[in-house]
Coordinates of C-alpha atoms and ligand atoms in Angstrom, one line a residue:
X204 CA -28.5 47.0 5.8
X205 CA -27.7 48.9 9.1
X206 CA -28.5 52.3 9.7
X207 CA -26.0 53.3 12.7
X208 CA -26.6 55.8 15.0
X209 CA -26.2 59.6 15.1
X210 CA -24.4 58.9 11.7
X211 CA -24.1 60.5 8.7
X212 CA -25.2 57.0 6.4
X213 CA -23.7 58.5 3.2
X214 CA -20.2 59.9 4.8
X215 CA -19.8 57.0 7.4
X216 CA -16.7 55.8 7.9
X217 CA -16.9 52.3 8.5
X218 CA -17.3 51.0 12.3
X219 CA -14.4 48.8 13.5
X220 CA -16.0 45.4 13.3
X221 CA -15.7 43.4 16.8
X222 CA -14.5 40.0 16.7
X223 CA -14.5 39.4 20.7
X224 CA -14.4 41.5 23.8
X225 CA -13.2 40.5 27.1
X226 CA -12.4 42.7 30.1
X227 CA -11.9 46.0 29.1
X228 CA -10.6 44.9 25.8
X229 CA -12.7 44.6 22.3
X230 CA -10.8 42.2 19.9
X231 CA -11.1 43.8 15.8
X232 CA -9.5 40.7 13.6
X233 CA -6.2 42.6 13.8
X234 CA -5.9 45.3 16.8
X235 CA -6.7 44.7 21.0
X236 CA -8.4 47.9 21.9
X237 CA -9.1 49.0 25.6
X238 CA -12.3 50.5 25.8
X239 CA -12.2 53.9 26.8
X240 CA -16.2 54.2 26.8
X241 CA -17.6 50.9 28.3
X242 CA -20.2 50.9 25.4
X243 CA -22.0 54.0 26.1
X244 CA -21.1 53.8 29.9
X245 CA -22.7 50.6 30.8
X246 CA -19.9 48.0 30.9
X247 CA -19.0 48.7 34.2
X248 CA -18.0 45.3 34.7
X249 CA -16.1 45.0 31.6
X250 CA -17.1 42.1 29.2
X251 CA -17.6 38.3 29.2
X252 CA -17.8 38.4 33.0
X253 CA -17.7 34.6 34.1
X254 CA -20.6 35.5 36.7
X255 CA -22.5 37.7 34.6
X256 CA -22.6 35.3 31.9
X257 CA -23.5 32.3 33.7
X258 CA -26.8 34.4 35.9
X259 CA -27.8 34.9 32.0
X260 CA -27.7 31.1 31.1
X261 CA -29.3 30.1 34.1
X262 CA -31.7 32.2 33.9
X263 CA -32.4 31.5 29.9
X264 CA -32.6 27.8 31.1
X265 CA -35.9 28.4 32.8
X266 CA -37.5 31.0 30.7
X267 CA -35.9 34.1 29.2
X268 CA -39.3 36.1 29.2
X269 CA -42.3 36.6 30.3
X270 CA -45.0 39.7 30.8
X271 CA -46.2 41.3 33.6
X272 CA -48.8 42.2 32.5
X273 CA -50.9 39.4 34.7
X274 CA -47.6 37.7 35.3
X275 CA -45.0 37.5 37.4
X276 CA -41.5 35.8 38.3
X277 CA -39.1 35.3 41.0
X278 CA -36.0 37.6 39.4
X279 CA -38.2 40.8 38.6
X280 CA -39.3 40.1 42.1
X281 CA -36.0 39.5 43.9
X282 CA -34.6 42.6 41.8
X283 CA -37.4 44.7 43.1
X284 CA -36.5 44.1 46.8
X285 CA -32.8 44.4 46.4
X286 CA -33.2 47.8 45.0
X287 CA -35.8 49.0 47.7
X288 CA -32.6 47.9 50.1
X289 CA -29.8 48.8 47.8
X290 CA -31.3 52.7 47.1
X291 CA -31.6 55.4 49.9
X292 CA -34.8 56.9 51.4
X293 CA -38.3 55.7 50.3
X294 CA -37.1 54.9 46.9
X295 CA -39.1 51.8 46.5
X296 CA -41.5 51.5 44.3
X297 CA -39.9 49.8 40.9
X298 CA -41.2 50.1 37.4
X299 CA -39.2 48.4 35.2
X300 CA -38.5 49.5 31.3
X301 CA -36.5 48.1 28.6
X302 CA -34.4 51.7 28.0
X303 CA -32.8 54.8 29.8
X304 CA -35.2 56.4 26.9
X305 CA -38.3 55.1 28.0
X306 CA -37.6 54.8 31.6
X307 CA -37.3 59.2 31.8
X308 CA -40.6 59.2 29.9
X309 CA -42.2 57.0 32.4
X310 CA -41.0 59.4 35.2
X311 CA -42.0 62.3 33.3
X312 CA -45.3 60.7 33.1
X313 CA -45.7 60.2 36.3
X314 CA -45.0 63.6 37.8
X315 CA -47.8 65.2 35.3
X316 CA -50.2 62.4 35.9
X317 CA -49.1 62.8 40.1
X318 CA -50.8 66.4 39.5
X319 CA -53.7 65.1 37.9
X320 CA -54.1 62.6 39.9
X321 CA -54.0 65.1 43.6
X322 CA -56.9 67.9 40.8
X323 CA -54.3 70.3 39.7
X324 CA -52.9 71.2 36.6
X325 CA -49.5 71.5 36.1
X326 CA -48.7 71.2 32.7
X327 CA -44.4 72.4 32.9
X328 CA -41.4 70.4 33.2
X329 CA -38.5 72.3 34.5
X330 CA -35.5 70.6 33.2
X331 CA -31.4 71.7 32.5
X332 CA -30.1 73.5 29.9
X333 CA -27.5 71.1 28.5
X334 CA -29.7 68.1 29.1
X335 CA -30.2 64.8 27.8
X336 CA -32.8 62.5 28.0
X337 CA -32.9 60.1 26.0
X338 CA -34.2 60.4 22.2
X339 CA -37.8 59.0 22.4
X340 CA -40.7 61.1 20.5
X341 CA -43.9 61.3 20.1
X342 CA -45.2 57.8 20.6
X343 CA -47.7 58.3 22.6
X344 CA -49.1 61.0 20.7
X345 CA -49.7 59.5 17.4
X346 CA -51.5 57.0 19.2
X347 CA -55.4 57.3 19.1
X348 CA -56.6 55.4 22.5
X349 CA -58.0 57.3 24.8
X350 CA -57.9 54.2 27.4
X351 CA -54.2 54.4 27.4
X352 CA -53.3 57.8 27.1
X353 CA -56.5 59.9 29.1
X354 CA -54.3 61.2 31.8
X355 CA -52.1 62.9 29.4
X356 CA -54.3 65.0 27.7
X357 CA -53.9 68.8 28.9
X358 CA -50.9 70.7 26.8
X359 CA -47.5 70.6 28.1
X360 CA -44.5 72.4 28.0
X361 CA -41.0 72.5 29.2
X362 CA -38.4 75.5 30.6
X363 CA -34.5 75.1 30.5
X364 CA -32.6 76.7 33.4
X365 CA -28.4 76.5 33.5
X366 CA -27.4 75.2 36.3
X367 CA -26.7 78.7 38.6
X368 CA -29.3 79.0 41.9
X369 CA -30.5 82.6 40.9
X370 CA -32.0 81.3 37.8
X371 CA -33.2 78.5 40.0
X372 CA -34.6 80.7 42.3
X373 CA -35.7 82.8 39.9
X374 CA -38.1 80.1 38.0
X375 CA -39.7 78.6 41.3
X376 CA -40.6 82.4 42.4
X377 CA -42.1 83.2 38.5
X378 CA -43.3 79.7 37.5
X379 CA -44.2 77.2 40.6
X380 CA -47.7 76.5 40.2
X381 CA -47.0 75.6 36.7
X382 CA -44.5 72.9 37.7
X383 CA -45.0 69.0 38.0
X384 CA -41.3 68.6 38.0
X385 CA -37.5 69.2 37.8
X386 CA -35.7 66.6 36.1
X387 CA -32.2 66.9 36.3
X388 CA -29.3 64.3 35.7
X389 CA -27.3 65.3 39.1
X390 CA -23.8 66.2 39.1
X391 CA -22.7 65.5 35.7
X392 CA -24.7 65.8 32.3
X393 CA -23.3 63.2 30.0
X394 CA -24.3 63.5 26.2
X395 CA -24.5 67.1 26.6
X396 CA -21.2 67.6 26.8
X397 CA -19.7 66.0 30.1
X398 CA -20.4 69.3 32.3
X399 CA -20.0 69.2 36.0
X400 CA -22.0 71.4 38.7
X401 CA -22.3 71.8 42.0
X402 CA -24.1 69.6 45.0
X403 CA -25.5 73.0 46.7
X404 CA -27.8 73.2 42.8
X405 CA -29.3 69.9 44.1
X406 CA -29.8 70.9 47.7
X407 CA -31.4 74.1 46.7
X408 CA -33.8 72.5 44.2
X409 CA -34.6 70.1 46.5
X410 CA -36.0 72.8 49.2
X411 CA -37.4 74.4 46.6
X412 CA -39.6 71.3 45.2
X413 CA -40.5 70.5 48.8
X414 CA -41.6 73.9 49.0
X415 CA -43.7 74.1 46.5
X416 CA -44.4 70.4 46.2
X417 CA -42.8 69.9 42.8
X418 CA -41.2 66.5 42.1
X419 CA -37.6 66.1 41.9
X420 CA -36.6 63.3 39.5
X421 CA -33.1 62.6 39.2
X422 CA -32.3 60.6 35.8
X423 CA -29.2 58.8 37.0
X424 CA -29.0 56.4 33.8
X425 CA -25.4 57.4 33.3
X426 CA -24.2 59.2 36.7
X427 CA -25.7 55.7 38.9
X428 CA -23.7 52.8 40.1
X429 CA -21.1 55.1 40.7
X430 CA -20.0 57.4 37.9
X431 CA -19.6 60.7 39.4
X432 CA -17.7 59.4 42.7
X433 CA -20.6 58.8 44.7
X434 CA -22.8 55.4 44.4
X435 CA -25.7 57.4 43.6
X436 CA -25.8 60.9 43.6
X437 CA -29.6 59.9 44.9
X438 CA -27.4 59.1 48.5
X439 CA -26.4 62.8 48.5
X440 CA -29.9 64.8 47.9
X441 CA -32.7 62.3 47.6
X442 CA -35.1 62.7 44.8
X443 CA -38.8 62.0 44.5
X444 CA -38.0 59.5 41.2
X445 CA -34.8 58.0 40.5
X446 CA -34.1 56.5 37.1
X447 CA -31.6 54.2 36.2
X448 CA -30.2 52.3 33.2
X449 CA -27.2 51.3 31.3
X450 CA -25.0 49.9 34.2
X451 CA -27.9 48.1 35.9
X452 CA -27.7 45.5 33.9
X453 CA -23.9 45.8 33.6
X454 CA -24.2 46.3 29.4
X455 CA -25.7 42.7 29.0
X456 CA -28.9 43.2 28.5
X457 CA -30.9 46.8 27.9
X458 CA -33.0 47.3 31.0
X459 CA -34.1 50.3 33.0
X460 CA -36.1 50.9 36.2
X461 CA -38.4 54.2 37.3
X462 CA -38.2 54.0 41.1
X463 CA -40.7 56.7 43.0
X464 CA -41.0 57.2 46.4
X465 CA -44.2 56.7 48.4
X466 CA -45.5 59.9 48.1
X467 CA -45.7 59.7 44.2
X468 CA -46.8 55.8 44.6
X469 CA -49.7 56.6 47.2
X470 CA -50.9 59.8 44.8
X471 CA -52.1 56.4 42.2
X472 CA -53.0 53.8 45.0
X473 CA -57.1 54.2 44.9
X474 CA -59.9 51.9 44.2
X475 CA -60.4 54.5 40.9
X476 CA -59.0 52.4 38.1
X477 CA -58.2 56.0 36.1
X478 CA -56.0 56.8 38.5
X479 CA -53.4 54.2 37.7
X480 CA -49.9 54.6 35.8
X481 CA -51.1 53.3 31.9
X482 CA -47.4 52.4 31.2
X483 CA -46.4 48.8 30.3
X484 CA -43.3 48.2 27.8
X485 CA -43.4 44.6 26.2
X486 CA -40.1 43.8 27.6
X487 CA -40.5 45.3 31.3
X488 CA -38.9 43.2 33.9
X489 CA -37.0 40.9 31.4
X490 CA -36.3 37.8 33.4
X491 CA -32.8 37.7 31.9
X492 CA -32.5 41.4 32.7
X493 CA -33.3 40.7 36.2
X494 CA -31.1 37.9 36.6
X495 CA -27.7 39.7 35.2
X496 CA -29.0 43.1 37.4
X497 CA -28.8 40.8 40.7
X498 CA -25.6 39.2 39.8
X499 CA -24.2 42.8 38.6
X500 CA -25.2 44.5 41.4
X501 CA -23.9 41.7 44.1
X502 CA -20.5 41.9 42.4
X503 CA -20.5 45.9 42.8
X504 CA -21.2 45.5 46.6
X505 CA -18.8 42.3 47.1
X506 CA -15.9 43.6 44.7
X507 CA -16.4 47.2 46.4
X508 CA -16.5 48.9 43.2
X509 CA -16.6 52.8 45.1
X510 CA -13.1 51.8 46.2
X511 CA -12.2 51.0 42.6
X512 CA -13.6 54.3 41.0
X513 CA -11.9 56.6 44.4
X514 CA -8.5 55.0 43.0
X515 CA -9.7 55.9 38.7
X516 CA -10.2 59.3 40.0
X517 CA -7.2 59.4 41.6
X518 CA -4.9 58.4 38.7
X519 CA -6.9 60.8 36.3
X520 CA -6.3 63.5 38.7
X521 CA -2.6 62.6 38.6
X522 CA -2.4 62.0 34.9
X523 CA -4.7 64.7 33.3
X524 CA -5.5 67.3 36.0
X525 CA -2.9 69.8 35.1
X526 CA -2.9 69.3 31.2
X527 CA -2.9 71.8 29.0
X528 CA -2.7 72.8 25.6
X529 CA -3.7 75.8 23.4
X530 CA -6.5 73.5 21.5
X531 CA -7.8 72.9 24.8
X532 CA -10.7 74.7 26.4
X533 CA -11.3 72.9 30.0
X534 CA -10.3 69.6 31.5
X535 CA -12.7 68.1 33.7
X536 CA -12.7 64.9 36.2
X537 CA -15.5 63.6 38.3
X538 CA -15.3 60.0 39.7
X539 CA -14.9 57.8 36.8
X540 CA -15.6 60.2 34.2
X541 CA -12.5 62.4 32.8
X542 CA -13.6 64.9 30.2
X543 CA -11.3 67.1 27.5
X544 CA -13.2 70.0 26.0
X545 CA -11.2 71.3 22.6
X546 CA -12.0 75.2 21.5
X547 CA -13.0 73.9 18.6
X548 CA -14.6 70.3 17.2
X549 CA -12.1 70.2 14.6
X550 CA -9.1 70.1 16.7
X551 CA -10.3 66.0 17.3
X552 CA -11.1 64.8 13.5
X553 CA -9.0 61.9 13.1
X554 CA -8.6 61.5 16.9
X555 CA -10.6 57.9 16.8
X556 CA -8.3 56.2 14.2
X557 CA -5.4 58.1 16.2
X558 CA -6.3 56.3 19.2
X559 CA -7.3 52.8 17.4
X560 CA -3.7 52.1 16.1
X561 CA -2.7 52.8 19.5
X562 CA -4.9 50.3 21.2
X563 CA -7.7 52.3 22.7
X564 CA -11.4 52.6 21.6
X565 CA -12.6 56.2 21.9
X566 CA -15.4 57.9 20.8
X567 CA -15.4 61.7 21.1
X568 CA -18.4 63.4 20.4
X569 CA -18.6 67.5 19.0
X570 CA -15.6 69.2 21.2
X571 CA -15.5 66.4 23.4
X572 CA -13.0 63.8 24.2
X573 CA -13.8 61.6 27.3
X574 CA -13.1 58.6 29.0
X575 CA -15.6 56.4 31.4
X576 CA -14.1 53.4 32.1
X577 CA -15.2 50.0 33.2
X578 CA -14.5 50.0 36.8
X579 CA -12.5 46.9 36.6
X580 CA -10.1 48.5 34.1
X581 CA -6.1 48.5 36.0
X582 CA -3.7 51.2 36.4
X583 CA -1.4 51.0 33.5
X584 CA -4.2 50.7 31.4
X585 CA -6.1 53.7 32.3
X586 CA -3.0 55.5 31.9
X587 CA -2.6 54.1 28.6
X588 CA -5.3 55.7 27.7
X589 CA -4.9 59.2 28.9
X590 CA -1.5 59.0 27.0
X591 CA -3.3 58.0 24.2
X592 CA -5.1 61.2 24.8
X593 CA -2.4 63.5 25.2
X594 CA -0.1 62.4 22.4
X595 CA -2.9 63.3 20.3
X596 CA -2.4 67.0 21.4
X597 CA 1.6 66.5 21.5
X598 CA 1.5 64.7 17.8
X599 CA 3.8 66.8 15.0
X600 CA 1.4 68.5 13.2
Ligands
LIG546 C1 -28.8 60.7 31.3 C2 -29.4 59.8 30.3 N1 -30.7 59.6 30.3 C3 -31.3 58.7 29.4 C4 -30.5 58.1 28.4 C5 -31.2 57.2 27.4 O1 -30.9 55.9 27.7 P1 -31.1 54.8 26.5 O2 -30.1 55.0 25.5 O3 -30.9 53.5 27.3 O4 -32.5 55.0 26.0 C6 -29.1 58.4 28.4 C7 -28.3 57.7 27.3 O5 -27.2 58.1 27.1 C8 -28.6 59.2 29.3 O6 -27.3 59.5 29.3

């Protein structure tokens, strides 16, 4: 049987079962349901896209996989260069994962090994309080190879800051020669509860870690390709280590990429073999990954998507910037994300179904009830689903 995710097994209600999905819609056998959530964020180009679908079977007509480990091919390297183009700054240097998950442990990995690697030991990882990550753990550990794992070895630890510049301030002044790295996902932190913050946080961590030579890693697995309003938020304050995932690949295939800049590439360029990053997932640089990632990422450029999520903010602006209720704590809106926080996480029990006979997919999460979009999604039906959102609140009680 399934076990489903961040589920209860013995009081799940049972999923809606999904008989087709094209668009922004998802087809049960009896209802047509926008979705409100683009499957975790990553169907930014809605489904069964004509191109999408057709880079895959191309693709699957050659080969649909092969290693790199001694290998290579022609999309992983064709994806490689497009991003070194498509991403600001230095941001070249691509290695590819098959998860958001995996991709943040491999930046994490290499900011401590980055320290070990220049003689210092730097064993903390500064990171958000709020944040998510990803739910990988503890892997590595219980393996019991010291050829793959050597570089890892001294203890580590992480602090948790919120996101205000005197307790920013206030941890580089206490704690900087204990740092390898701030990890942050910029602008907007997703799963832990759709909270916003302010550019001049970035800018000041980002003099900060060139202060003190800390490495900035940005995990922009949900805010890239657009989300918050801005392509990347990498294009605003540039980071040391950019991850992406989840709209890469435009939801077709799970793929991420750990992009570092030249200073933390050249810090494990040496004729030393122990010096280089001991990281290889099975399915990194999936050819059919690769292949949908170009496609997805020439239709975001050609299509000008940034236009398309200016004119989702716009109408979420319009349609749920003043609302307000007494069940409701804070409404907030950045690019194509549009957030309701409730006082209380029983004020949304029953919302789902709510929503479902009205011909939306949502999926609110603790006191949160959200929409991010597919970008293709049109104006009637992205206010169909904020009015979907606040009948809920309006419903007789
Ligand atoms: C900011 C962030 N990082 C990492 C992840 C993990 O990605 P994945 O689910 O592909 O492992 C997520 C997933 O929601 C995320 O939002």
């Amino acid at each position: 049987m399934i076990w489903y995710p961040y589920q209860q097994m013995k009081t799940l209600r049972p999923p809606y079962k999904i008989v087709d999905a094209d668009g922004v819609y998802l087809y049960t056998q009896d209802q047509k349901l926008i979705d409100s959530v683009s499957s975790w964020w990553c169907t930014i180009h809605g489904y069964k896209n004509p191109e999408l679908t057709a880079a895959i079977q191309e693709q699957a007509g050659r080969f649909c996989h092969v290693m790199l480990g001694g290998l290579t091919h022609e999309p992983v390297q064709r994806l490689a260069k497009k991003l070194e183009e498509f991403l600001p700054g230095d941001l070249d240097y691509c290695f590819f994962s098959d998860s958001g998950s995996v991709a943040v442990e491999v930046a994490l990995k290499m900011a401590l090994q980055y320290n070990t690697n220049l003689g210092r030991r730097r064993p903390t990882v500064l990171a958000l309080e709020h944040a998510y990550h990803g739910d990988t753990f503890r892997a590595m550990e219980v393996g019991d190879d010291e050829d793959y794992h050597f570089a890892f070895e001294q203890k580590r630890d992480v602090v948790h800051i919120p996101t205000e510049l005197s307790a920013l301030e206030d941890v580089f002044e206490r704690c900087h020669d204990q740092l390898n790295c701030l990890i942050v996902e910029p602008l907007l932190q997703g799963a832990g509860g759709m909270r916003m913050y302010d550019i001049s946080f970035l800018k000041r961590a980002r003099q900060l870690c060139d202060q003190y030579d800390v490495l900035l890693i940005f995990d922009e697995v949900a805010t890239g390709f657009g989300r918050t309003g801005n392509r990347f938020v990498a294009d605003l304050v540039l980071p040391d280590i950019l991850v992406l995932g989840k709209a890469l690949t435009g939801g077709c295939i799970g793929h991420a990429v750990t992009v570092a800049n030249r200073k933390v590439y050249q810090a494990f360029y040496s004729d030393d073999d122990r010096m280089a990053l001991m990281h290889g997932p099975t399915f990194m640089g999936n050819a059919l990954a690769c292949a949908v990632a170009l496609k997805g990422i020439e239709i975001f450029e050609r299509e000008n998507y940034m236009e398309k999520i200016r004119h989702i903010e716009e109408i979420s602006r319009r349609e749920m910037g003043g609302f307000s209720d007494p069940c409701i704590q804070e409404v907030r809106i950045m690019g194509g994300c549009t957030c309701v926080e409730v006082i209380d996480s029983s004020v949304l029990d029953g919302f789902q179904q709510f929503a479902y006979e009205r011909g939306v997919f949502s999926r609110p999460f603790l006191k949160y009830m959200y929409s991010m979009v597919p970008y293709i999604i049109q104006e009637e039906e992205l206010v169909k689903i904020f009015d979907t959102m606040k009948a809920w609140f309006h419903r007789p009680c």
